[in-house]
Coordinates of C-alpha atoms in Angstrom, one line a residue:
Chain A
X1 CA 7.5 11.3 39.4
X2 CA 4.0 12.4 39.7
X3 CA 2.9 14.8 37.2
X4 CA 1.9 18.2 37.9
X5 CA -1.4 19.1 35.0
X6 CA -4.0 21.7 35.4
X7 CA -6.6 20.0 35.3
X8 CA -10.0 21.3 33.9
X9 CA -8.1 24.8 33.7
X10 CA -8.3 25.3 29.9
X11 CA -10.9 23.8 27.5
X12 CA -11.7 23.0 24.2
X13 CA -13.9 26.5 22.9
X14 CA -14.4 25.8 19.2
X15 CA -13.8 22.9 16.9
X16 CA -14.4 22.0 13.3
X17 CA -14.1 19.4 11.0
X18 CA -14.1 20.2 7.0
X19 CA -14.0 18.7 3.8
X20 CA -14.0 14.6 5.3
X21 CA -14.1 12.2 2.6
X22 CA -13.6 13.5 -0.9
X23 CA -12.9 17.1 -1.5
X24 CA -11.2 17.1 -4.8
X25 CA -9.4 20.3 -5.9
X26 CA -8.2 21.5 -2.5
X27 CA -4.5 21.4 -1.0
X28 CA -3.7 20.1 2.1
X29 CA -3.4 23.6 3.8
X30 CA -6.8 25.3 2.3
X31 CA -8.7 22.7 3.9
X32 CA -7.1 23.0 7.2
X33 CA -7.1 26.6 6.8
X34 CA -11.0 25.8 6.7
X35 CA -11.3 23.8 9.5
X36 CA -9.6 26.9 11.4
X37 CA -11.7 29.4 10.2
X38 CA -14.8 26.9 11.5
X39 CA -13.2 26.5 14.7
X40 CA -12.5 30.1 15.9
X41 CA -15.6 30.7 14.3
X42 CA -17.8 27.8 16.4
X43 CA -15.7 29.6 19.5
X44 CA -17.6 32.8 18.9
X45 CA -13.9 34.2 18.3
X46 CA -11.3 35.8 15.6
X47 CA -8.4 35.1 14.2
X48 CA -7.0 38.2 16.0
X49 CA -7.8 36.0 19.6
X50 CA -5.1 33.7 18.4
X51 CA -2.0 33.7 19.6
X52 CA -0.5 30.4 19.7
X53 CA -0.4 27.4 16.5
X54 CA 0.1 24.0 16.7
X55 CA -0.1 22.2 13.8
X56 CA 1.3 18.7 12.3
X57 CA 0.9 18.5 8.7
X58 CA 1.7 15.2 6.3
X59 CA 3.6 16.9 3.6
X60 CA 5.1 20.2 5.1
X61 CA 7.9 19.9 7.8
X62 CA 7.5 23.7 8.2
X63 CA 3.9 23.7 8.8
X64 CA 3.7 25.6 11.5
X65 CA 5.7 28.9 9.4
X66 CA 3.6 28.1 6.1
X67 CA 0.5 28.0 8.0
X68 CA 0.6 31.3 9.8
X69 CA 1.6 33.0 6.8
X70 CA -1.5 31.9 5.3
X71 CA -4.0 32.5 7.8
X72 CA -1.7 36.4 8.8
X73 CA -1.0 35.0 11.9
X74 CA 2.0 36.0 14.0
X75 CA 1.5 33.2 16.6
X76 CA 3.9 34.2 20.1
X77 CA 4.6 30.5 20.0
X78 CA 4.3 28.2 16.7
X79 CA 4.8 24.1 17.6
X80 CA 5.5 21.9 14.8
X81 CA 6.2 18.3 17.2
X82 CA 6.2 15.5 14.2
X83 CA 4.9 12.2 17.2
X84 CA 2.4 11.1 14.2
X85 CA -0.9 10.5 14.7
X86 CA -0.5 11.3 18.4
X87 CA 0.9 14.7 17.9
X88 CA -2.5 16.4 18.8
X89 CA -2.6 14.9 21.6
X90 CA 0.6 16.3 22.5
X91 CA -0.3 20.1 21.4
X92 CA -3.0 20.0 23.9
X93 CA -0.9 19.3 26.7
X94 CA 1.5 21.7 25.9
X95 CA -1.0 24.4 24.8
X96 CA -3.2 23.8 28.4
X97 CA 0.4 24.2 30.6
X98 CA 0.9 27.5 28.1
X99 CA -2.5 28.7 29.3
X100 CA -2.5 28.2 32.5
X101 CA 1.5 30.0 32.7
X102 CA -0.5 33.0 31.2
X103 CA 2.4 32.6 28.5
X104 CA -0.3 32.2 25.7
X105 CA -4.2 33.3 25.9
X106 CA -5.7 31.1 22.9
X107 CA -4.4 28.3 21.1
X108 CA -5.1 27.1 17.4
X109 CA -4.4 23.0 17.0
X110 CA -5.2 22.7 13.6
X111 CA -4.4 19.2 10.4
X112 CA -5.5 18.4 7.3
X113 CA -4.7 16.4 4.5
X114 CA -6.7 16.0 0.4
X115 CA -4.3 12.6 0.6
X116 CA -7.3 10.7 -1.1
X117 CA -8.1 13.0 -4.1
X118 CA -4.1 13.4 -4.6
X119 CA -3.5 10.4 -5.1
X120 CA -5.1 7.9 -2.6
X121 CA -1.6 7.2 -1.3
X122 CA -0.5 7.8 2.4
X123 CA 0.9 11.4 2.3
X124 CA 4.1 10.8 4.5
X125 CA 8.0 11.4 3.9
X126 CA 8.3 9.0 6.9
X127 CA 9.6 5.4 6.2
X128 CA 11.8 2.1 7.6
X129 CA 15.0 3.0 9.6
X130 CA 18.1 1.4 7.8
X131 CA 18.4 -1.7 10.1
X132 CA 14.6 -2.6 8.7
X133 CA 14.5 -1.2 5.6
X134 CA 16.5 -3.9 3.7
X135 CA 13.9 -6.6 4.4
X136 CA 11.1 -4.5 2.8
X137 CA 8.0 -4.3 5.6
X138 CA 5.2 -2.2 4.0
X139 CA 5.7 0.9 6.3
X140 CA 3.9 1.3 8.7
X141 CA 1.0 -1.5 8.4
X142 CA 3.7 -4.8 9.0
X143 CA 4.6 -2.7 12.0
X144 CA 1.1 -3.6 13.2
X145 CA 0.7 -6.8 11.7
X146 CA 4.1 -8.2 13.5
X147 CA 2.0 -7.0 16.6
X148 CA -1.3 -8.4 15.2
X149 CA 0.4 -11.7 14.9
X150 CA 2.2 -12.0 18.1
X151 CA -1.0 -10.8 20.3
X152 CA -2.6 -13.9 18.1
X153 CA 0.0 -16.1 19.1
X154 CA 0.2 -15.4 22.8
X155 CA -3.3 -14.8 23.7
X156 CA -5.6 -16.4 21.1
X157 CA -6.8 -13.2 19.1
X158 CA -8.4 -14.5 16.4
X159 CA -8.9 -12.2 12.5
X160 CA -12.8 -12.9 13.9
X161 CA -11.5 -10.4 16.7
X162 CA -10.2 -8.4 14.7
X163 CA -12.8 -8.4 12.5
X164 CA -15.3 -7.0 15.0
X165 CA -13.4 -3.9 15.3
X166 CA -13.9 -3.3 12.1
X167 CA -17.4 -4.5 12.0
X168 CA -18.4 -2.2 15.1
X169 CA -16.8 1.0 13.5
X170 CA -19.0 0.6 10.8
X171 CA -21.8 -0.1 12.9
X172 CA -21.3 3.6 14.0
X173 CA -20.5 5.2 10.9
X174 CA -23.6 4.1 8.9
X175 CA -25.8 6.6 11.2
X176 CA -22.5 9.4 10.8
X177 CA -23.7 11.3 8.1
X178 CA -20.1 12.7 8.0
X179 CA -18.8 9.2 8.1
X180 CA -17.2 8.0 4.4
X181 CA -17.5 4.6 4.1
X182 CA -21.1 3.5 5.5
X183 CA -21.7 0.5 2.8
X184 CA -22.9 -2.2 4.3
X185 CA -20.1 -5.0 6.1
X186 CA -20.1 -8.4 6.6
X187 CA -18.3 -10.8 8.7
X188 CA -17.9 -13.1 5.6
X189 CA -16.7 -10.1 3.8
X190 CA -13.7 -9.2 6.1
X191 CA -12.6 -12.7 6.9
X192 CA -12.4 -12.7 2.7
X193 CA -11.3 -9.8 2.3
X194 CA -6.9 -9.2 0.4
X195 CA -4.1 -9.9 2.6
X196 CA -1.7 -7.0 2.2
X197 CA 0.6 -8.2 5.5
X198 CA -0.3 -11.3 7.3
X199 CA -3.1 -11.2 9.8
X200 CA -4.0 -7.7 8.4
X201 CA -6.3 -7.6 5.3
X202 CA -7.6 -4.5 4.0
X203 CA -10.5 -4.7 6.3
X204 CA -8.6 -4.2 8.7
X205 CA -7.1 -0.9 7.2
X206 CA -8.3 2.6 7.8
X207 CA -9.6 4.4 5.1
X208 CA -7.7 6.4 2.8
X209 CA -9.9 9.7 2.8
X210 CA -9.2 13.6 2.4
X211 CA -10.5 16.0 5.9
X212 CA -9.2 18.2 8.1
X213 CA -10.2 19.2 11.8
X214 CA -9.7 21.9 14.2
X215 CA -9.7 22.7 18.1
X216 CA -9.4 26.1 19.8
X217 CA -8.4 25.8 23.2
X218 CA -8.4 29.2 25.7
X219 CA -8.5 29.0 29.5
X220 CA -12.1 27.4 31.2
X221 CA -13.4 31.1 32.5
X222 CA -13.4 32.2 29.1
X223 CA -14.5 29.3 27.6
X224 CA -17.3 29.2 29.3
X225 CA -18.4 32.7 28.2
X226 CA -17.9 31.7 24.7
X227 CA -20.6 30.6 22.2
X228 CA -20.6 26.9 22.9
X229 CA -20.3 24.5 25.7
X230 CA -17.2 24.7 27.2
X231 CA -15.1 20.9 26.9
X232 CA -12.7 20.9 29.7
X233 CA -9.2 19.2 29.5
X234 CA -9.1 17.4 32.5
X235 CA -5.6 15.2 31.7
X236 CA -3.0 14.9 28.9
X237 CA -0.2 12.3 28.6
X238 CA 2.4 11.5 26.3
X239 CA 4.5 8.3 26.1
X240 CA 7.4 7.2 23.7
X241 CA 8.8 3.6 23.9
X242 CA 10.0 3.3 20.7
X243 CA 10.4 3.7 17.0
X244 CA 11.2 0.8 15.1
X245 CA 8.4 -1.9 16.2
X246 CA 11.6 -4.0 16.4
X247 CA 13.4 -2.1 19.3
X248 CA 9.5 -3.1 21.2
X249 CA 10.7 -4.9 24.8
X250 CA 7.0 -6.4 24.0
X251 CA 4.8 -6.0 21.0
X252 CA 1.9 -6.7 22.3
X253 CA 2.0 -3.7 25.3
X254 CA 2.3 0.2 23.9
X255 CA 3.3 3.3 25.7
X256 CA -0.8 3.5 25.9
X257 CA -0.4 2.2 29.1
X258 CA 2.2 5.0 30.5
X259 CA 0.1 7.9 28.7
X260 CA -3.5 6.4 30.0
X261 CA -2.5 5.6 33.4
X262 CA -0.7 9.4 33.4
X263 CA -3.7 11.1 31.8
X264 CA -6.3 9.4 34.1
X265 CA -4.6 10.3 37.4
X266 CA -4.4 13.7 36.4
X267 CA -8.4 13.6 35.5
X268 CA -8.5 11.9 38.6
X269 CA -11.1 9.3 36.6
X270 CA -10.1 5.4 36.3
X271 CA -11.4 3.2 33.1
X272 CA -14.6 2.8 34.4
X273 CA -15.6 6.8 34.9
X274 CA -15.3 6.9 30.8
X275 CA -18.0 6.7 28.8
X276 CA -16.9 6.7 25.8
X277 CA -13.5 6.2 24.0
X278 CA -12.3 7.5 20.7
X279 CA -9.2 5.5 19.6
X280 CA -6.9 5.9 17.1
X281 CA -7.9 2.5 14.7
X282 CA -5.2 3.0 11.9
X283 CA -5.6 -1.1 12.1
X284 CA -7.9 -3.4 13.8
X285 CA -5.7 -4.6 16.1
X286 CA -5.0 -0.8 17.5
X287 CA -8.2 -0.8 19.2
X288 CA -7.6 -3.9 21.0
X289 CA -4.1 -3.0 22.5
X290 CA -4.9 0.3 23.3
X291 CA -8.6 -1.0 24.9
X292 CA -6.0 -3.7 26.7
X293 CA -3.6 -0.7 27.8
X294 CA -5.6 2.0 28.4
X295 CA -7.0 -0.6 31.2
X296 CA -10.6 -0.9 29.8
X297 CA -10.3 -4.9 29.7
X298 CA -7.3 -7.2 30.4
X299 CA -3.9 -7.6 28.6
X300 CA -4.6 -10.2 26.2
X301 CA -8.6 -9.7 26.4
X302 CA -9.0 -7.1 24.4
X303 CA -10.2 -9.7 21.4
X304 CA -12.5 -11.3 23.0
X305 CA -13.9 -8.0 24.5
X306 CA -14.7 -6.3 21.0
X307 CA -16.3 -9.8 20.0
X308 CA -18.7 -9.3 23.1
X309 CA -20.1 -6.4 20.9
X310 CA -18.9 -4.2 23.8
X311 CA -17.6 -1.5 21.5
X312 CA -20.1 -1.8 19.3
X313 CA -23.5 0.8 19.5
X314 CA -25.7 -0.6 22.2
X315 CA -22.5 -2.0 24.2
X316 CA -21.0 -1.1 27.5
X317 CA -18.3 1.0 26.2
X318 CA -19.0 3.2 22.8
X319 CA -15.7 2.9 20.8
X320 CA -15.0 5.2 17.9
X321 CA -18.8 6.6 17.9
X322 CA -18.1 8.4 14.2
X323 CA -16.8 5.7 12.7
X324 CA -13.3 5.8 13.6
X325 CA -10.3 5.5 11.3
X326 CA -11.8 2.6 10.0
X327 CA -15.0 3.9 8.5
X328 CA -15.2 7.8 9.2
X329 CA -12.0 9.4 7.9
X330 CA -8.2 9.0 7.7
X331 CA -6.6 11.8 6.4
X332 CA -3.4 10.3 7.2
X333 CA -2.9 11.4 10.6
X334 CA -6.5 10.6 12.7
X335 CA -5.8 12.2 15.8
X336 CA -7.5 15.2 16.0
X337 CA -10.5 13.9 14.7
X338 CA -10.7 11.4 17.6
X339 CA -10.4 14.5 20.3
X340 CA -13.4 16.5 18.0
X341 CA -15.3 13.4 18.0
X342 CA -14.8 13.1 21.9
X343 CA -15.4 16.6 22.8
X344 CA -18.7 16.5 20.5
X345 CA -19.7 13.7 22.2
X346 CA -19.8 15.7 25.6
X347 CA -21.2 18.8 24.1
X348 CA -23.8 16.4 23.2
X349 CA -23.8 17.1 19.4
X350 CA -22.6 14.2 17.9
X351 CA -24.4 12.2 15.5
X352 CA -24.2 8.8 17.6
X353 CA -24.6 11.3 20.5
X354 CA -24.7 9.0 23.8
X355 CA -26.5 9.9 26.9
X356 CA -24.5 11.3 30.4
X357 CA -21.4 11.6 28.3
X358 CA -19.9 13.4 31.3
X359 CA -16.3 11.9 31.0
X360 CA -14.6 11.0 27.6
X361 CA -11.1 9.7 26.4
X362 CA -9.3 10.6 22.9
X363 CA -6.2 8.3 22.3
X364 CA -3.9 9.0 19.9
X365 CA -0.8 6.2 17.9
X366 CA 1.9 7.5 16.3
X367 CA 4.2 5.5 13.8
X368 CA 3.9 2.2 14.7
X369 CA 2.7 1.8 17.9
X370 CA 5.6 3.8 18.8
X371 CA 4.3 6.8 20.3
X372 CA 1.0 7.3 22.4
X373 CA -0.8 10.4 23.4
X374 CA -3.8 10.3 26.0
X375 CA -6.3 13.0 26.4
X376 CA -9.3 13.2 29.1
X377 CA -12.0 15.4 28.5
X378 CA -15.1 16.3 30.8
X379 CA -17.9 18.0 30.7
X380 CA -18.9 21.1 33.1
X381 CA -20.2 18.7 35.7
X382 CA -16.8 17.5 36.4
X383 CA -15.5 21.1 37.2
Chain B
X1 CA 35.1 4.5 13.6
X2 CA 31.2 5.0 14.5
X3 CA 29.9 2.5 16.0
X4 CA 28.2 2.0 12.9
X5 CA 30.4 1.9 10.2
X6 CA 31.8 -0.8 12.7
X7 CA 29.0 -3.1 12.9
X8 CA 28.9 -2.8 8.7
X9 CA 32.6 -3.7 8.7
X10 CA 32.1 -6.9 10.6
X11 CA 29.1 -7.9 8.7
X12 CA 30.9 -7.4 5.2
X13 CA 33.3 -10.2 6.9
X14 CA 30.7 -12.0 7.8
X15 CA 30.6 -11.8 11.5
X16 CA 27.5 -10.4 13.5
X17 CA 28.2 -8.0 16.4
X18 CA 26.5 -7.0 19.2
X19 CA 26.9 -4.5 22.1
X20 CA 27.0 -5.6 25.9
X21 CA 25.9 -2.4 28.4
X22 CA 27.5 -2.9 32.0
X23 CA 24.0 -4.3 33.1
X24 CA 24.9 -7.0 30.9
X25 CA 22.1 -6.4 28.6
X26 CA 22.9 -6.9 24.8
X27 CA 22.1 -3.7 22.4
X28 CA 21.1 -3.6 19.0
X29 CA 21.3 -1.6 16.5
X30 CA 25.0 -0.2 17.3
X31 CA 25.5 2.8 19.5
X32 CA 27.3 5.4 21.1
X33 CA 26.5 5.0 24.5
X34 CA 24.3 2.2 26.8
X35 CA 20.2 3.1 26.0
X36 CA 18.8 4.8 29.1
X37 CA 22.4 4.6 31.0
X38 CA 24.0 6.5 28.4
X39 CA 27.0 4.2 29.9
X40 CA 29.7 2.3 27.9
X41 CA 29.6 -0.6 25.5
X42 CA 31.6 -3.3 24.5
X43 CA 31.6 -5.4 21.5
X44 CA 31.2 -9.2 21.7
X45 CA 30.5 -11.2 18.6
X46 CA 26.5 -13.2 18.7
X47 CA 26.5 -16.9 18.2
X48 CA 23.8 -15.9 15.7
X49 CA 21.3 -18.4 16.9
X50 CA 17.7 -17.2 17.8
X51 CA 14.2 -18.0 18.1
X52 CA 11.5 -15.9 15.7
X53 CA 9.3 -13.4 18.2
X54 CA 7.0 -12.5 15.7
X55 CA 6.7 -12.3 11.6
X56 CA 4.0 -11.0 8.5
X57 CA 3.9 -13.0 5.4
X58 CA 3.7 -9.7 2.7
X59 CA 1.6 -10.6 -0.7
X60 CA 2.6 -9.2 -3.8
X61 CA 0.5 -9.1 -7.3
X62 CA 1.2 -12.5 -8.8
X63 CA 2.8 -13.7 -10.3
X64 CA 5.4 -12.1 -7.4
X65 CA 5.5 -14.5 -4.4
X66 CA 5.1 -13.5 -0.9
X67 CA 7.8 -12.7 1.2
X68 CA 8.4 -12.0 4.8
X69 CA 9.3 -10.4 7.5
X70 CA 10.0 -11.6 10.8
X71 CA 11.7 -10.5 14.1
X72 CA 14.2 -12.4 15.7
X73 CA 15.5 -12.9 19.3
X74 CA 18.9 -13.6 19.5
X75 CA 19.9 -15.9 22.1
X76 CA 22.4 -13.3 23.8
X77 CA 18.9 -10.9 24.0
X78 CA 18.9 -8.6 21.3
X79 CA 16.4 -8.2 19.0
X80 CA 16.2 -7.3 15.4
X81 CA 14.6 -7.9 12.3
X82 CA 15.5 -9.7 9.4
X83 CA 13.8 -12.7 7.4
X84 CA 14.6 -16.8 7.0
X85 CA 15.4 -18.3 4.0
X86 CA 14.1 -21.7 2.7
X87 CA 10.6 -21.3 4.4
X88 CA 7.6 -21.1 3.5
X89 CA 4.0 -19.9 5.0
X90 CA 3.6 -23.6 6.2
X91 CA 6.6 -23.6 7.9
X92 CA 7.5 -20.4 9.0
X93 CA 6.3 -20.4 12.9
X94 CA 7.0 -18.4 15.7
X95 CA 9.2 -20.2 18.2
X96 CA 11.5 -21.5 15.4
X97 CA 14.8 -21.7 15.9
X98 CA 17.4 -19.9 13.6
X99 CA 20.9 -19.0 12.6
X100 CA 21.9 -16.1 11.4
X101 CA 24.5 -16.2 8.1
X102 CA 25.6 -13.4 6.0
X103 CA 24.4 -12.6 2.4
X104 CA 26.8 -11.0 0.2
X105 CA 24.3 -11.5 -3.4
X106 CA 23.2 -8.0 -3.4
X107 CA 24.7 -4.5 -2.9
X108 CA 25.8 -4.7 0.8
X109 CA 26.1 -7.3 2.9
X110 CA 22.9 -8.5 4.1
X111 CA 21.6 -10.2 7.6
X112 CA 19.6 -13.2 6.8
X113 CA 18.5 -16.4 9.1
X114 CA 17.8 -19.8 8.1
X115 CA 16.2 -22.7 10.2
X116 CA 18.0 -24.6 12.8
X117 CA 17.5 -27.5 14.9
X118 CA 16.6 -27.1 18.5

């Protein structure tokens, strides 16, 4: 089946981030409440131009009711989809079919978590089915490392490879003034660093941090007579293979590839045409399956790719350009924060801010490696 | 009984079951219906020998030793996760070969492995 999108039809017209890093004293809701009223606001709109929610938060299952009660919205449609990490991903593609049906007129995709400053511990009800659960993995990072140390074993990834992720999204961050963790970082340092669940150390962790982002999408024509630069949708895919890393036909190949491949053809842009890529690094070894699957290098390349310096600022393809997961923020769920970082990038206000960022991708892992959610954004150009 | 509560049964008597779809594929964990078919299944009982696909040695503060976690192809095609006793980090290696036995120590019965020869 060949899917039907509308492509650059409906646009990103406001975003916001708010409250990344530390932001002690606030719930999980007032600072994604925040990020919303930034949003609309950056869209030159109201909260009275709203008229559909999407949200995904870590510690309320009924998000989407407690959220419009607290911002006195009475959405026409309210979408609570719990994919993880990649959920965002997944609003947009059901809030740009929505607009383009004329069934919705302006869409609020909104998350935030204070995870760090309540406690420092992952915010998430969600844990081992009951066939894994009795052998005790560390939910969800032995997920990845079981990846991690089968993409080692069959293709010679190395925890140098891995390392370089980690060492290139700090390489961004330390000129992100909204990036957290900007210290300086050492190959020494990560090859030394704890093992939590063999290959992954906490190098190759994301960050534990508080934040929140939002988007406000609304068809292109409007968009464009809005306050900012306009950020066209141009595809959005979704792929689930799995739960369980243990049900994986392969562990070393994600639904990245069914999502990416889906979301370029709609764009109508192969790996090439991107300029930049914002992927979801909850570990090190994310970046180099989804760079594998998402077709920007080889299966089983992808280490010695990020250990070209490829990713890295100055290389051919800028990866993560805030910081990522890995050194920006990870509120628990990153998503989001990869699309704002993508769609900042082609308004050209980022703080790594490329040059001829006409194309970008936003990539987007939920559970463990189980779910995957491309988006493709463009700039006007590509209209 | 649910497919389940069936599979638990058999383990508690120390016998490891799997499903067979028509395609001849082997299923794991127990279900209703064939994945992606949605057709029927039949029981068959696994030799229990495997080969380890994949596996994370997990530290713990000392003086706690490590344990792990590994997951397991079973010869008839399914895979699952579970862990092999009497190894250690030196000798734990993917491609080993394993058999499956049943441990009844703790408060249900438990799928282990443990090394085997080829």
């Amino acid at each position: 089946m060949t899917d039907t999108f509308p492509r650059a039809r409906t646009a990103i017209a406001g975003l916001a981030t708010f409250g990344i890093g530390e932001t002690p004293g606030y719930s999980s809701m007032e600072l994604t409440a925040q990020a919303a009223l930034l949003a609309v606001a950056d869209a030159g709109l109201t909260l009275a131009d709203v008229d559909a929610l999407f949200i995904c938060q870590p510690d309320d299952f009924f998000a989407g009711l407690s959220f419009a009660e607290y911002l006195g919205l009475q959405p026409r449609y309210t979408d609570n989809n719990r994919t993880g990490g990649s959920a965002f991903m997944s609003h947009m593609a059901v809030a740009a079919m929505m607009l383009e049906a004329g069934y919705i007129d302006c869409a609020l995709i909104a998350y935030g978590s204070n995870q760090r400053s309540n406690g420092g511990k992952l915010a998430t009800k969600i844990t081992n089915n009951q066939w894994d659960a009795p052998y005790a993995p560390i939910f969800p990072l032995t997920g990845y490392a079981l990846a991690a140390a089968r993409h080692m074993h069959e293709y010679g990834t190395t925890r140098e490879d891995l390392a370089a992720v980690a060492l290139a999204a700090r390489a961004w961050a330390q000129t992100n003034p909204e990036a957290f963790a900007k210290g300086p970082l050492s190959l020494e340092e990560c090859l030394a660093a704890r093992m939590i669940s063999t290959p992954i150390s906490v190098r190759d962790c994301c960050l534990v941090t508080d934040g929140a982002a939002a988007i406000v999408m609304t068809r292109t024509p409007r968009a464009r007579d809005l306050a900012k630069p306009a950020v066209p949708l141009l595809g959005a895919a979704a792929a689930t293979w799995w739960n369980s890393i243990a049900q994986a036909k392969d562990v070393t190949v994600t639904a990245a590839r069914e999502s990416g491949a889906r979301a370029m053809a709609m764009a109508g842009v192969s790996p090439s045409d991107i300029r930049t890529a914002q992927l979801y690094d909850a570990f090190t070894i994310n970046t180099i399956l989804f760079l594998e699957d998402l077709g920007f290098c080889a299966k089983g390349e992808g280490g010695r790719f990020v250990s070209s310096g490829a990713i890295a600022p100055g290389g051919s393809l800028p990866v993560n350009t805030n910081g990522g997961g890995l050194s920006c923020c990870h509120p628990g769920m990153y998503g989001l924060f990869a699309v704002i970082e993508a769609a900042r990038q082609i308004r050209g206000e980022a703080a790594n801010q490329l040059s001829g960022v006409d194309v970008a991708l936003a990539h987007g892992n939920g559970g463990t490696l189980s779910s995957q959610a491309t988006v493709v954004l463009g700039s006007v150009a590509t209209l | 009984m649910s497919p389940e509560t069936h599979w638990r049964t058999a383990l508690a008597e120390g016998r490891l079951l799997l499903q067979r779809a028509e395609d001849g594929s082997a299923v794991f964990p127990p279900r209703l219906a064939a994945p992606g078919s949605g057709g029927p299944l039949e029981w068959f009982e696994a030799s229990g020998r495997g080969r380890v696909y994949t596996l994370s040695w997990i530290n713990r503060k000392p003086p706690a030793e490590p344990y792990h976690v590994a997951l397991i192809d079973l010869d008839e095609g399914a895979r699952l996760m579970s862990r092999v006793e009497g190894v250690t980090p030196e000798t734990l290696a993917i491609g080993m070969r394993v058999e499956a036995f049943v441990d009844h120590d703790g408060d249900a019965p438990l799928l282990l492995f443990r090394p085997v020869e080829d």
